[in-house]
Coordinates of C-alpha atoms and ligand atoms in Angstrom, one line a residue:
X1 CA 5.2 -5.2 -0.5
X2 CA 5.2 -7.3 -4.0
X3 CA 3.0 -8.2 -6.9
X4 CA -0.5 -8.8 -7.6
X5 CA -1.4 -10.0 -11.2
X6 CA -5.0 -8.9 -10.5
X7 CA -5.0 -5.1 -12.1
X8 CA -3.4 -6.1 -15.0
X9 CA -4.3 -10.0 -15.8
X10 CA -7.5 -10.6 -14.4
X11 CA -8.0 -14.2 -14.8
X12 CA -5.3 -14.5 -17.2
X13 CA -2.8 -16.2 -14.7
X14 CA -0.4 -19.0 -15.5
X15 CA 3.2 -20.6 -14.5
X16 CA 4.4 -18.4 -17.0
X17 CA 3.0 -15.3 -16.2
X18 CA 4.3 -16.0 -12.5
X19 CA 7.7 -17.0 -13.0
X20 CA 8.3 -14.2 -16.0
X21 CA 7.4 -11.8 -13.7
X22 CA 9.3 -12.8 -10.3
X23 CA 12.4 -13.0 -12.9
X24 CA 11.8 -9.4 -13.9
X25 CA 11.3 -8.4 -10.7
X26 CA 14.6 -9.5 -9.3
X27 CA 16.7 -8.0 -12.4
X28 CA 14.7 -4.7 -12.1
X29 CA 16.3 -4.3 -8.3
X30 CA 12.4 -3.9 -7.4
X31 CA 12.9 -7.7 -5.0
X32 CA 15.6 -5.7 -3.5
X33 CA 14.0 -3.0 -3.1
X34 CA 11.1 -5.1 -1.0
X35 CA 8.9 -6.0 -2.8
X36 CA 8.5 -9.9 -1.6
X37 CA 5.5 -11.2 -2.3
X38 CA 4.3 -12.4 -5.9
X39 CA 0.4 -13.4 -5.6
X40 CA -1.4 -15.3 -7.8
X41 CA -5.0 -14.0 -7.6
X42 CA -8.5 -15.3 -8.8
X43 CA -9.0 -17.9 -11.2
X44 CA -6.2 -20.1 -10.7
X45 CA -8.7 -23.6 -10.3
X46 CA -9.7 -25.7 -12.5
X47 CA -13.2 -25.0 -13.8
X48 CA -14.6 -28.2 -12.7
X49 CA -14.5 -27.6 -9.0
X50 CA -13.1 -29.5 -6.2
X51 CA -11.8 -33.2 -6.8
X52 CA -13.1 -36.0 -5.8
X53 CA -11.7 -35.9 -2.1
X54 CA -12.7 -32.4 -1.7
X55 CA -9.3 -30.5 -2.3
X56 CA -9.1 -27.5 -4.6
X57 CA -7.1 -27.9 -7.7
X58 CA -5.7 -26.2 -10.1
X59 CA -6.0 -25.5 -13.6
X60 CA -3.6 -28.0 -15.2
X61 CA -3.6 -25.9 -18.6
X62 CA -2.3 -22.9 -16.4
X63 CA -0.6 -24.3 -13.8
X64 CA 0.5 -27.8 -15.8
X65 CA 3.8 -28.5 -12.8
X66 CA 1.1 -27.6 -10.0
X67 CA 1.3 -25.1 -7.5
X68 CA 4.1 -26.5 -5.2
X69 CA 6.6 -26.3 -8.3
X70 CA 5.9 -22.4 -8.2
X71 CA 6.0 -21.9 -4.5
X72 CA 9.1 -23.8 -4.8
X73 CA 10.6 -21.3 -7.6
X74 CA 9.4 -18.1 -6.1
X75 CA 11.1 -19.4 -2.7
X76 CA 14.5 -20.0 -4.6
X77 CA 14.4 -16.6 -6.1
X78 CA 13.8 -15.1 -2.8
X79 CA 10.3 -14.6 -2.6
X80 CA 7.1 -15.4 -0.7
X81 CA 3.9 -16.9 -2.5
X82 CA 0.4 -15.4 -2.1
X83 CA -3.3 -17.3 -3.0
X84 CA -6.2 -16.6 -3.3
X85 CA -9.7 -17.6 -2.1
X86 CA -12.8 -16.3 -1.0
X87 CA -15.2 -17.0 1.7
X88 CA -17.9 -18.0 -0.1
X89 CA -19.4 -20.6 -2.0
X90 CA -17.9 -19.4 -4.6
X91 CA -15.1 -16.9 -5.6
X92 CA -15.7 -13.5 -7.3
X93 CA -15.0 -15.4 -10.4
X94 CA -17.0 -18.0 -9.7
X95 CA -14.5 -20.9 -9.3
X96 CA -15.0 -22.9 -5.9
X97 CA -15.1 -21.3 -2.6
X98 CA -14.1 -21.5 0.7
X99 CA -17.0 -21.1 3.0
X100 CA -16.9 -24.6 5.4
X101 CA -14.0 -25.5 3.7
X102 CA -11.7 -23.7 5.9
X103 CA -9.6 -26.6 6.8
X104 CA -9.4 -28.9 3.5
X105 CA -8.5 -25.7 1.7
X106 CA -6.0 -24.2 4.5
X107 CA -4.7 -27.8 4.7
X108 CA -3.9 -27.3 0.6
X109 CA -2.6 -23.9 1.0
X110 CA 0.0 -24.7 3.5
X111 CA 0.9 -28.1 1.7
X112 CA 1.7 -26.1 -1.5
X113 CA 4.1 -23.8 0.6
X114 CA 1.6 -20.5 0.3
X115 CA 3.2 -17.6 2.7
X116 CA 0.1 -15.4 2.0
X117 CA -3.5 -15.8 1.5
X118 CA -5.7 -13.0 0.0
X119 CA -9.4 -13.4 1.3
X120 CA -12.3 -12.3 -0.7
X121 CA -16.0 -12.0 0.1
X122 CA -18.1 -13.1 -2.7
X123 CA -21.0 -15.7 -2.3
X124 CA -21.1 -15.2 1.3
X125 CA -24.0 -17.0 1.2
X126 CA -25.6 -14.0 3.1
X127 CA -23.9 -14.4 6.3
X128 CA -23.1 -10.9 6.3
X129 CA -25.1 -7.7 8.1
X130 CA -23.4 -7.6 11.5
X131 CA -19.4 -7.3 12.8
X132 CA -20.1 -10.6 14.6
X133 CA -21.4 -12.6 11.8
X134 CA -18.5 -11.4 9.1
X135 CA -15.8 -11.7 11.7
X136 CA -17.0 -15.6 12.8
X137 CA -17.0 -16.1 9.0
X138 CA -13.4 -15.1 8.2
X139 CA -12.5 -16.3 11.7
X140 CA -12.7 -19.9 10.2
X141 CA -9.8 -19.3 8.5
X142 CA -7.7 -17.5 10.3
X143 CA -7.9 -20.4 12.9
X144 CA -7.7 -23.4 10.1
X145 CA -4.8 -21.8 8.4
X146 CA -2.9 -21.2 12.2
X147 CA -4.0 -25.0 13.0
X148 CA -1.6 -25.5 9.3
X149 CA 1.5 -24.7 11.6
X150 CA 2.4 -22.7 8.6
X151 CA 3.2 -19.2 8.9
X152 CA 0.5 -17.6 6.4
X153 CA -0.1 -13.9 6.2
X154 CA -4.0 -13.5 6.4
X155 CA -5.4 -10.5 3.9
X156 CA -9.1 -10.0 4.5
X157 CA -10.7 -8.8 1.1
X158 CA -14.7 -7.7 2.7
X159 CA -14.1 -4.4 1.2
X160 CA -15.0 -2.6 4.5
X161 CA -18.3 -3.9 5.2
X162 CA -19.2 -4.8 8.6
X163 CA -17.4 -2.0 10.4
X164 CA -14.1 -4.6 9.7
X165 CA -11.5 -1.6 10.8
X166 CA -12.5 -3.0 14.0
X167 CA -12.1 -6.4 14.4
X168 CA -9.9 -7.1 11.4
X169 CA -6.9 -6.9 13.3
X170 CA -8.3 -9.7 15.9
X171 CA -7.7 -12.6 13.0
X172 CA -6.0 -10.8 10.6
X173 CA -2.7 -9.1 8.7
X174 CA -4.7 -6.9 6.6
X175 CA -8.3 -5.6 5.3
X176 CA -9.4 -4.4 2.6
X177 CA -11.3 -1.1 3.3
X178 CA -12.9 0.0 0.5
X179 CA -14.3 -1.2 -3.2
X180 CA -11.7 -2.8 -6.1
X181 CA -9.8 0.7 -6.8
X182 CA -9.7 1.4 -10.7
X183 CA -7.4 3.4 -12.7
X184 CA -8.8 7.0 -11.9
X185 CA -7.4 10.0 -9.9
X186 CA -11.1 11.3 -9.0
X187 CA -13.5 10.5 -11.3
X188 CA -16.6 9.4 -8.9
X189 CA -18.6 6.0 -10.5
X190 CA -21.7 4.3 -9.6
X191 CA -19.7 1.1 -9.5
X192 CA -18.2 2.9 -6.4
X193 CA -21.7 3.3 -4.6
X194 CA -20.8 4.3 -0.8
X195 CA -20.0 7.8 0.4
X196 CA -16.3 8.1 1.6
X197 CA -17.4 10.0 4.1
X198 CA -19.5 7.8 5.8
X199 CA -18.0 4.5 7.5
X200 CA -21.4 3.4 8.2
X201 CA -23.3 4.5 5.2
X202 CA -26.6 2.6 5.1
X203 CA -27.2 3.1 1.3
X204 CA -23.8 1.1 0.8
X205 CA -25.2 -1.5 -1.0
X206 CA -22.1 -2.0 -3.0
X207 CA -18.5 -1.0 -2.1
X208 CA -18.1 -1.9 -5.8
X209 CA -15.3 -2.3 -8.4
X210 CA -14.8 1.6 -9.5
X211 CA -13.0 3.5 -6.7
X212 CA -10.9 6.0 -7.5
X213 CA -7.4 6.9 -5.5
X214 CA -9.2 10.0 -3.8
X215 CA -12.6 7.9 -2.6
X216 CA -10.1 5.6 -1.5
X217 CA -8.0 8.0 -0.1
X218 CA -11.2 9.8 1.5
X219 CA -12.6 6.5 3.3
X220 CA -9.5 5.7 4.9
X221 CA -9.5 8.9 6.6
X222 CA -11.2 8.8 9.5
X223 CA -9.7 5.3 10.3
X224 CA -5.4 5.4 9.5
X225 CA -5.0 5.0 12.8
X226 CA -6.2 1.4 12.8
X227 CA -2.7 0.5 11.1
X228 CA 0.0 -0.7 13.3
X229 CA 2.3 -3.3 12.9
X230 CA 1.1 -6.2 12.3
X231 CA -2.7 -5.5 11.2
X232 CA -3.0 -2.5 8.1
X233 CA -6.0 -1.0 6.6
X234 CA -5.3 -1.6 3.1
X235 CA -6.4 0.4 0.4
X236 CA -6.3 -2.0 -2.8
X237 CA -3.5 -2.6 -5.1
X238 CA -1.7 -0.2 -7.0
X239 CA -2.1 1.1 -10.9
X240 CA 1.3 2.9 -11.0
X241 CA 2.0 1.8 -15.1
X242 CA -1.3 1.0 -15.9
X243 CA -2.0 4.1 -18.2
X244 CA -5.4 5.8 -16.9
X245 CA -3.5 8.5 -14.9
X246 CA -1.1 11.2 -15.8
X247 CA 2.3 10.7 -14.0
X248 CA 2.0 13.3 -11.0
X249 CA -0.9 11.3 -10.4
X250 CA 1.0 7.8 -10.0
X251 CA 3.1 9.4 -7.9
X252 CA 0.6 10.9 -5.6
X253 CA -1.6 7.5 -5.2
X254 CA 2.0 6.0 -4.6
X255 CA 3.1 8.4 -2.1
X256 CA 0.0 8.4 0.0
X257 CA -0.6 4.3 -0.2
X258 CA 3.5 4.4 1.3
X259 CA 2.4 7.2 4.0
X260 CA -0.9 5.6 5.1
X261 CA 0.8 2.0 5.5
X262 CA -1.0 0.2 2.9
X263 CA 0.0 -2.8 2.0
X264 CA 2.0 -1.9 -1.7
X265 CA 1.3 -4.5 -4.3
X266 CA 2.4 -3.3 -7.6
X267 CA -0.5 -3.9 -9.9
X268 CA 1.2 -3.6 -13.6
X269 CA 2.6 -5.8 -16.1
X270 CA 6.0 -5.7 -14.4
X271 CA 7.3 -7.0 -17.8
X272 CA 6.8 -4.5 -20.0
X273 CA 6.4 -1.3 -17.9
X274 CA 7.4 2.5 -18.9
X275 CA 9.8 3.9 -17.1
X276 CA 8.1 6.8 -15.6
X277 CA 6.5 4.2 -13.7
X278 CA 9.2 2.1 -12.7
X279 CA 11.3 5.7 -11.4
X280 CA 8.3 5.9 -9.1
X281 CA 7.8 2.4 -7.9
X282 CA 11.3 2.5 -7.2
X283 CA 11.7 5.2 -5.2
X284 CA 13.8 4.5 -1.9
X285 CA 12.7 7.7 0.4
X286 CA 8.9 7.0 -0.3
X287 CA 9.3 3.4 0.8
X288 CA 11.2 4.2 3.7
X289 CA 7.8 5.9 4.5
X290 CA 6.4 2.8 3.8
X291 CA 8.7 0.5 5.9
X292 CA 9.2 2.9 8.7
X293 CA 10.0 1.2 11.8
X294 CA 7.5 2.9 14.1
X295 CA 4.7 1.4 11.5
X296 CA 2.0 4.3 12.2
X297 CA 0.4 6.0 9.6
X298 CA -0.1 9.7 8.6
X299 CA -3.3 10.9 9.4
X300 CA -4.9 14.0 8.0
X301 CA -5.0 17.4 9.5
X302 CA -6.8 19.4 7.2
X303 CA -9.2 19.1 4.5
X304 CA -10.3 22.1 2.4
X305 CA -13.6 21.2 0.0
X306 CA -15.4 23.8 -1.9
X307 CA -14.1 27.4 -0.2
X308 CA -14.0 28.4 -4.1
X309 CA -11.3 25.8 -4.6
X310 CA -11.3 25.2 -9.0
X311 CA -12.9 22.1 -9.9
X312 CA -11.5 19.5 -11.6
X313 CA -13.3 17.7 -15.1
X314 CA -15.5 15.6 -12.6
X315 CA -16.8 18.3 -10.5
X316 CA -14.1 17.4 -8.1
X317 CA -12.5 20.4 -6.1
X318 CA -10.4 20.0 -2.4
X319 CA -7.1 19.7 -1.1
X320 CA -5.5 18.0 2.2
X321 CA -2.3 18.0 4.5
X322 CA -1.7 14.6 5.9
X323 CA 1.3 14.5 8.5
X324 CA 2.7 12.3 10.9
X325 CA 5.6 10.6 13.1
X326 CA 8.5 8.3 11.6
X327 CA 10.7 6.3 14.1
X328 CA 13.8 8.7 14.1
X329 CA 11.7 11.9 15.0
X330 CA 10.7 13.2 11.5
X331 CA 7.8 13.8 10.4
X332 CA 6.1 12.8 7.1
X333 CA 3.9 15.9 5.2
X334 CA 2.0 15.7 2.0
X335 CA 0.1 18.5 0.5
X336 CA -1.9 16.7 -1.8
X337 CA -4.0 18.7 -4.2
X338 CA -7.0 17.3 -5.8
X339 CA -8.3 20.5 -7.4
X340 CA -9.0 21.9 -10.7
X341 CA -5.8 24.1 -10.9
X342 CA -2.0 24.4 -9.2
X343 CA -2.3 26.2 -5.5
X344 CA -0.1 27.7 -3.6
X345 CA -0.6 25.1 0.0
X346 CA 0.6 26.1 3.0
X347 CA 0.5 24.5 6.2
X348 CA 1.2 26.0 10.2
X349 CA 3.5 23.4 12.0
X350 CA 1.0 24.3 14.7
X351 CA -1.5 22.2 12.1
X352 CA 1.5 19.4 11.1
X353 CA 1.9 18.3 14.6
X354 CA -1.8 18.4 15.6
X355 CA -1.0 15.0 16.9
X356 CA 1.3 16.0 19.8
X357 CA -1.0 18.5 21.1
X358 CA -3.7 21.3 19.1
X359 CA -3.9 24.9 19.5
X360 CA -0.2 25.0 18.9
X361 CA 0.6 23.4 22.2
X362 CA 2.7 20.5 20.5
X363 CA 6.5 21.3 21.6
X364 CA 7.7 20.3 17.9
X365 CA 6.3 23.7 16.6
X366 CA 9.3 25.2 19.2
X367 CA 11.9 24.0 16.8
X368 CA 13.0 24.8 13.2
X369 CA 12.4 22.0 10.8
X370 CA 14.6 21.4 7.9
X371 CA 12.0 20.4 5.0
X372 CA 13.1 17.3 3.0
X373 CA 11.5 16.9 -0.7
X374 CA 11.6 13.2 -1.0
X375 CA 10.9 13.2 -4.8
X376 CA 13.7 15.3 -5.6
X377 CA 16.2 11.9 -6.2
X378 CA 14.1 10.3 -8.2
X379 CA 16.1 8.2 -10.7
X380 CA 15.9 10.1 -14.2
X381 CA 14.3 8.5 -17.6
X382 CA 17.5 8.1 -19.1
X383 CA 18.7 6.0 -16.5
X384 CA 15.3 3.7 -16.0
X385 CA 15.6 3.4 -19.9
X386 CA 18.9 1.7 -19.8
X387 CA 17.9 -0.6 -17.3
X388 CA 14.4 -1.7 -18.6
X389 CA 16.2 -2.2 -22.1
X390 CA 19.2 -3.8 -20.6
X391 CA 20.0 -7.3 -22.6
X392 CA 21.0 -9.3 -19.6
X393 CA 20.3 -9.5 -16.1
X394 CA 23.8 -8.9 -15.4
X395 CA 24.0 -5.7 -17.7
X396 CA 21.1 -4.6 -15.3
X397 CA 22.7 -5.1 -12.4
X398 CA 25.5 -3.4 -13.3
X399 CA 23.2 -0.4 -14.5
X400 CA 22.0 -0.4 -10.6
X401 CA 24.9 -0.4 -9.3
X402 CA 26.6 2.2 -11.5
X403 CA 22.9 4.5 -10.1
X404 CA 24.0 3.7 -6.7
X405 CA 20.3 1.6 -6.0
X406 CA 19.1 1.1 -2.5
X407 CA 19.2 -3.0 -1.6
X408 CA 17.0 -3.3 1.2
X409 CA 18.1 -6.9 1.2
X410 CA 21.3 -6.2 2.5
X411 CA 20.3 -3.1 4.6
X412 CA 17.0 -3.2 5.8
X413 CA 15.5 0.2 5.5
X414 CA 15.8 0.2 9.7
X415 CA 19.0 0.3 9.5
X416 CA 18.9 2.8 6.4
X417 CA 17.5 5.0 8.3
X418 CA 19.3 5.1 11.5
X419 CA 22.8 5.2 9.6
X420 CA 21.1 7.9 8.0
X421 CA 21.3 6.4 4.2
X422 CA 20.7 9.8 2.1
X423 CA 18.8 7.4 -0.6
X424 CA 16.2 7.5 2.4
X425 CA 16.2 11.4 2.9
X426 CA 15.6 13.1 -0.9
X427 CA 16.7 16.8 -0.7
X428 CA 17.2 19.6 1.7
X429 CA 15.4 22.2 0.2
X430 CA 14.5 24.8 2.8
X431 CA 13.9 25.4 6.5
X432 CA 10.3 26.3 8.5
X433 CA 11.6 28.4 11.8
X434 CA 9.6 27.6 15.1
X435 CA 6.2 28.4 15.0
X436 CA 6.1 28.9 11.1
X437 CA 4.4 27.7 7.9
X438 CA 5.6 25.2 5.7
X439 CA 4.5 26.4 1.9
X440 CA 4.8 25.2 -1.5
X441 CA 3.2 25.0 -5.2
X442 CA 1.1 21.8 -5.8
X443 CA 0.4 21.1 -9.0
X444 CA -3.6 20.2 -10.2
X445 CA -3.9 16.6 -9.5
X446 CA 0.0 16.0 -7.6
X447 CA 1.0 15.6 -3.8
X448 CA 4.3 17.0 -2.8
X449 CA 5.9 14.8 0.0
X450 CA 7.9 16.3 2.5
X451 CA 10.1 14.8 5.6
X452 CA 10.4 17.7 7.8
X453 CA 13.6 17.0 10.1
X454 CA 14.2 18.7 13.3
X455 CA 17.0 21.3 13.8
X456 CA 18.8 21.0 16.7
X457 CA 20.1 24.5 17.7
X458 CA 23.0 25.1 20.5
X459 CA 21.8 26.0 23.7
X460 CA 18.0 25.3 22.8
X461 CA 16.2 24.0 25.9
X462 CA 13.1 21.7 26.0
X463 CA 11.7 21.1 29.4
X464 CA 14.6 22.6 31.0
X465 CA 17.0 20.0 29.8
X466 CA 19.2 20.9 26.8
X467 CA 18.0 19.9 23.5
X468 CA 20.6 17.4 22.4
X469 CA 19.8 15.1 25.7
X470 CA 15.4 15.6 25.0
X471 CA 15.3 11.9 22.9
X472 CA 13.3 12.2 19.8
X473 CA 10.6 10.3 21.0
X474 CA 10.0 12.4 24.1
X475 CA 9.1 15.3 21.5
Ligands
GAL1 C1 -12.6 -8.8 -5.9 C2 -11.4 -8.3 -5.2 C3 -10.3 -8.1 -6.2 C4 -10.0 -9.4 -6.9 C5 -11.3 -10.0 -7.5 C6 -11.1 -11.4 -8.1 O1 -13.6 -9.0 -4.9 O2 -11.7 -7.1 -4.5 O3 -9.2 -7.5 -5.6 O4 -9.4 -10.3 -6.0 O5 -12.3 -10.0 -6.5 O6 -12.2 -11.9 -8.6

């Protein structure tokens, strides 16, 4: 979790731009909250290429104290620092690259303190058609920056070309599994050229820069299962606060980037954001999705397109259910509609718990579930008013407090959970019996997001031993 200045800045970066923003982040609770990492994207070099001994540089009218001053002053406030490269001849922007470079430029990453460094895949120089020839590529790097001795987070940025689901994980943190997302629910866009459906489309010819939250959403499907800790499909930064999507939206493309394990790098001007879109950023029950413990993500159990669904103003009619395990033995549901028009959604638990066994045969659908809305806390306007407004950082702390804010500093959301924090668990707000249906409204364009917890009833018996001794996980 953390910041990107990419969405919102492009290649307007600078010290300032950083440091205002890591200062921001702290006094808005969101560091707290977990979200570590500030990265400092494209177009940080100087425009003249590398020096005269081969090293990278920066641009001294951006970055006039260097980079080591800023990797210092994120690391004071409690942060980690993220950079950027590509591995190419040259970066997406078109500043130097780091195609056999690998060790010069992993050499300056690690020297300048980096924690984190995004990957991209411009000017590859066409060393690209085949799994083998990407993954030696970005292989390079992962072995110059581990020869560093620096711990450095590795985020592949191929946008999903060369089947890199598979073999990401082998050298890497993270990949990138689609196009640059943009700041559309589901408008579809040429500059978004492959079919979501279709890992190995062969008229891909450019995973492009226009993907909107359900292409992205649709492309990861048939690969969430790659995620697990320590390697994530991730699905592109976020454009909660950005202004292209109503707010059910936001917090729909925020609840299923949480769900599906995506990395979460807030992609807004964190300095001057409105405060619908910090109450969704800073949700604590959707991140405790996020930063579940068992690390796997939901997959999807149903998809309904067409069947007379209403389109929406792009021609754009369906609706899912995603569902899957958390750590303590609940289980995450959305209902996410991307139709023309609210539905009525319903869901079997037979369906939810697909996972454990089809046809029904899944134990879980033997129990009652108590259905947890996990938007139902979130902080009101009123409140996320004061605090954006607030004069000093102390006044906003005090704000937080006085809101009773989740610090996941102090208690990891692990531990949250198994204390059973009820920041972590939104609201109780019905019950499915064994063998039911779970049901609710969705709104056009909105997810609902449900943690369905089991009930344990006296004298129930699972396997012939009595419920209370059956551990979660056996379930
Ligand atoms: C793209 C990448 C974006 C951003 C941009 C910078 O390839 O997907 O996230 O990093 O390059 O030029």
């Amino acid at each position: 979790m953390g910041w990107n200045n990419w969405n919102s800045f492009g290649c307007d970066v600078s010290e300032g731009l950083l440091l205002s923003t890591s200062e921001r982040l702290v006094s808005l609770g969101l560091r707290d909250l977990g979200y570590q990492y500030v990265v400092l994207d494209d177009c940080w070099q100087q425009e003249s290429g590398r020096d005269q001994h081969g090293k990278l540089q920066p641009d001294p009218s951006k970055f006039p104290n260097g980079l080591k001053s800023i990797s210092d002053g994120l690391h004071d406030q409690g942060f980690k620092f993220g950079m950027y490269s590509s591995a190419g001849e040259m970066t997406c922007a078109r500043y130097a690259g780091s195609l056999d470079h690998e060790t010069d430029d992993a050499e300056s990453f690690a020297s300048w303190g980096v924690d984190m460094l995004k990957y991209d895949s411009c000017y590859h120089m066409g060393r690209i058609g085949t799994p083998l020839i990407s993954f030696n590529r970005f292989k390079t790097m992962s072995d110059a920056l581990k020869a560093t001795g620096r711990n450095i987070l590795l985020n592949l940025c191929n946008w999903g070309e060369d089947f890199v689901h598979t073999w990401g994980m082998s050298i890497s943190n993270s990949w990138r599994i689609s196009g640059d997302i943009y700041d559309s629910f589901t408008r579809p866009d040429d500059l978004c050229g492959c079919d979501p459906n279709v890992l190995s489309d062969p008229y891909c010819i450019a995973p492009g820069t226009h993907c909107s939250v359900l292409f992205i959403i649709n492309r990861i499907a048939a690969i969430a299962d790659r995620s697990i800790p320590g390697g994530w499909n991730d699905m592109d930064m976020l454009e909660v606060g950005q202004g292209g999507m109503t707010d059910e939206e936001y917090k729909a493309h925020f609840s299923l980037w949480a769900a599906l394990k995506s990395p979460l790098f807030l992609g807004n001007d964190i300095r001057s954001m409105p405060a619908a879109a910090l109450t969704i950023i800073n949700n604590p029950a959707i991140l405790a999705l996020s930063q579940d413990p068992h690390g796997r993500s939901v997959t999807r159990v149903r998809r309904d397109v067409g069947k007379d669904l209403p389109l929406d103003e792009w021609g754009v009619g369906e609706m899912h259910v995603w569902s899957g395990y958390l750590q303590n033995g609940d289980e995450a549901v959305i209902f996410l509609n991307a139709a023309g028009a609210d539905l009525e959604m319903s869901c079997s638990l037979a369906e939810i718990f697909t996972a454990f066994g089809p046809g029904g045969s899944a134990p879980h659908v033997q129990f009652d579930w108590a259905v947890h809305d996990l938007w139902a806390h979130r902080m009101d306007d009123a409140t996320a008013e004061a605090i954006l407004a607030a004069g000093t950082a102390e006044e906003r702390s005090a704000l937080l407090k006085k809101a009773n804010w989740y610090n996941a500093t102090e208690t990891p959301y692990a531990d949250g959970l198994r204390n059973e924090d009820p920041r972590l668990f939104g609201e109780k707000i019905g019950v499915v019996e064994a063998g039911g249906v779970l049901r609710a409204t969705v709104k056009s364009h909105a997810a609902k997001v449900f943690r369905l917890r089991r009930i344990a009833k006296e004298g129930a018996k699972f396997k012939g031993k009595s419920i209370d001794r059956v551990a979660k996980d056996e379930l």
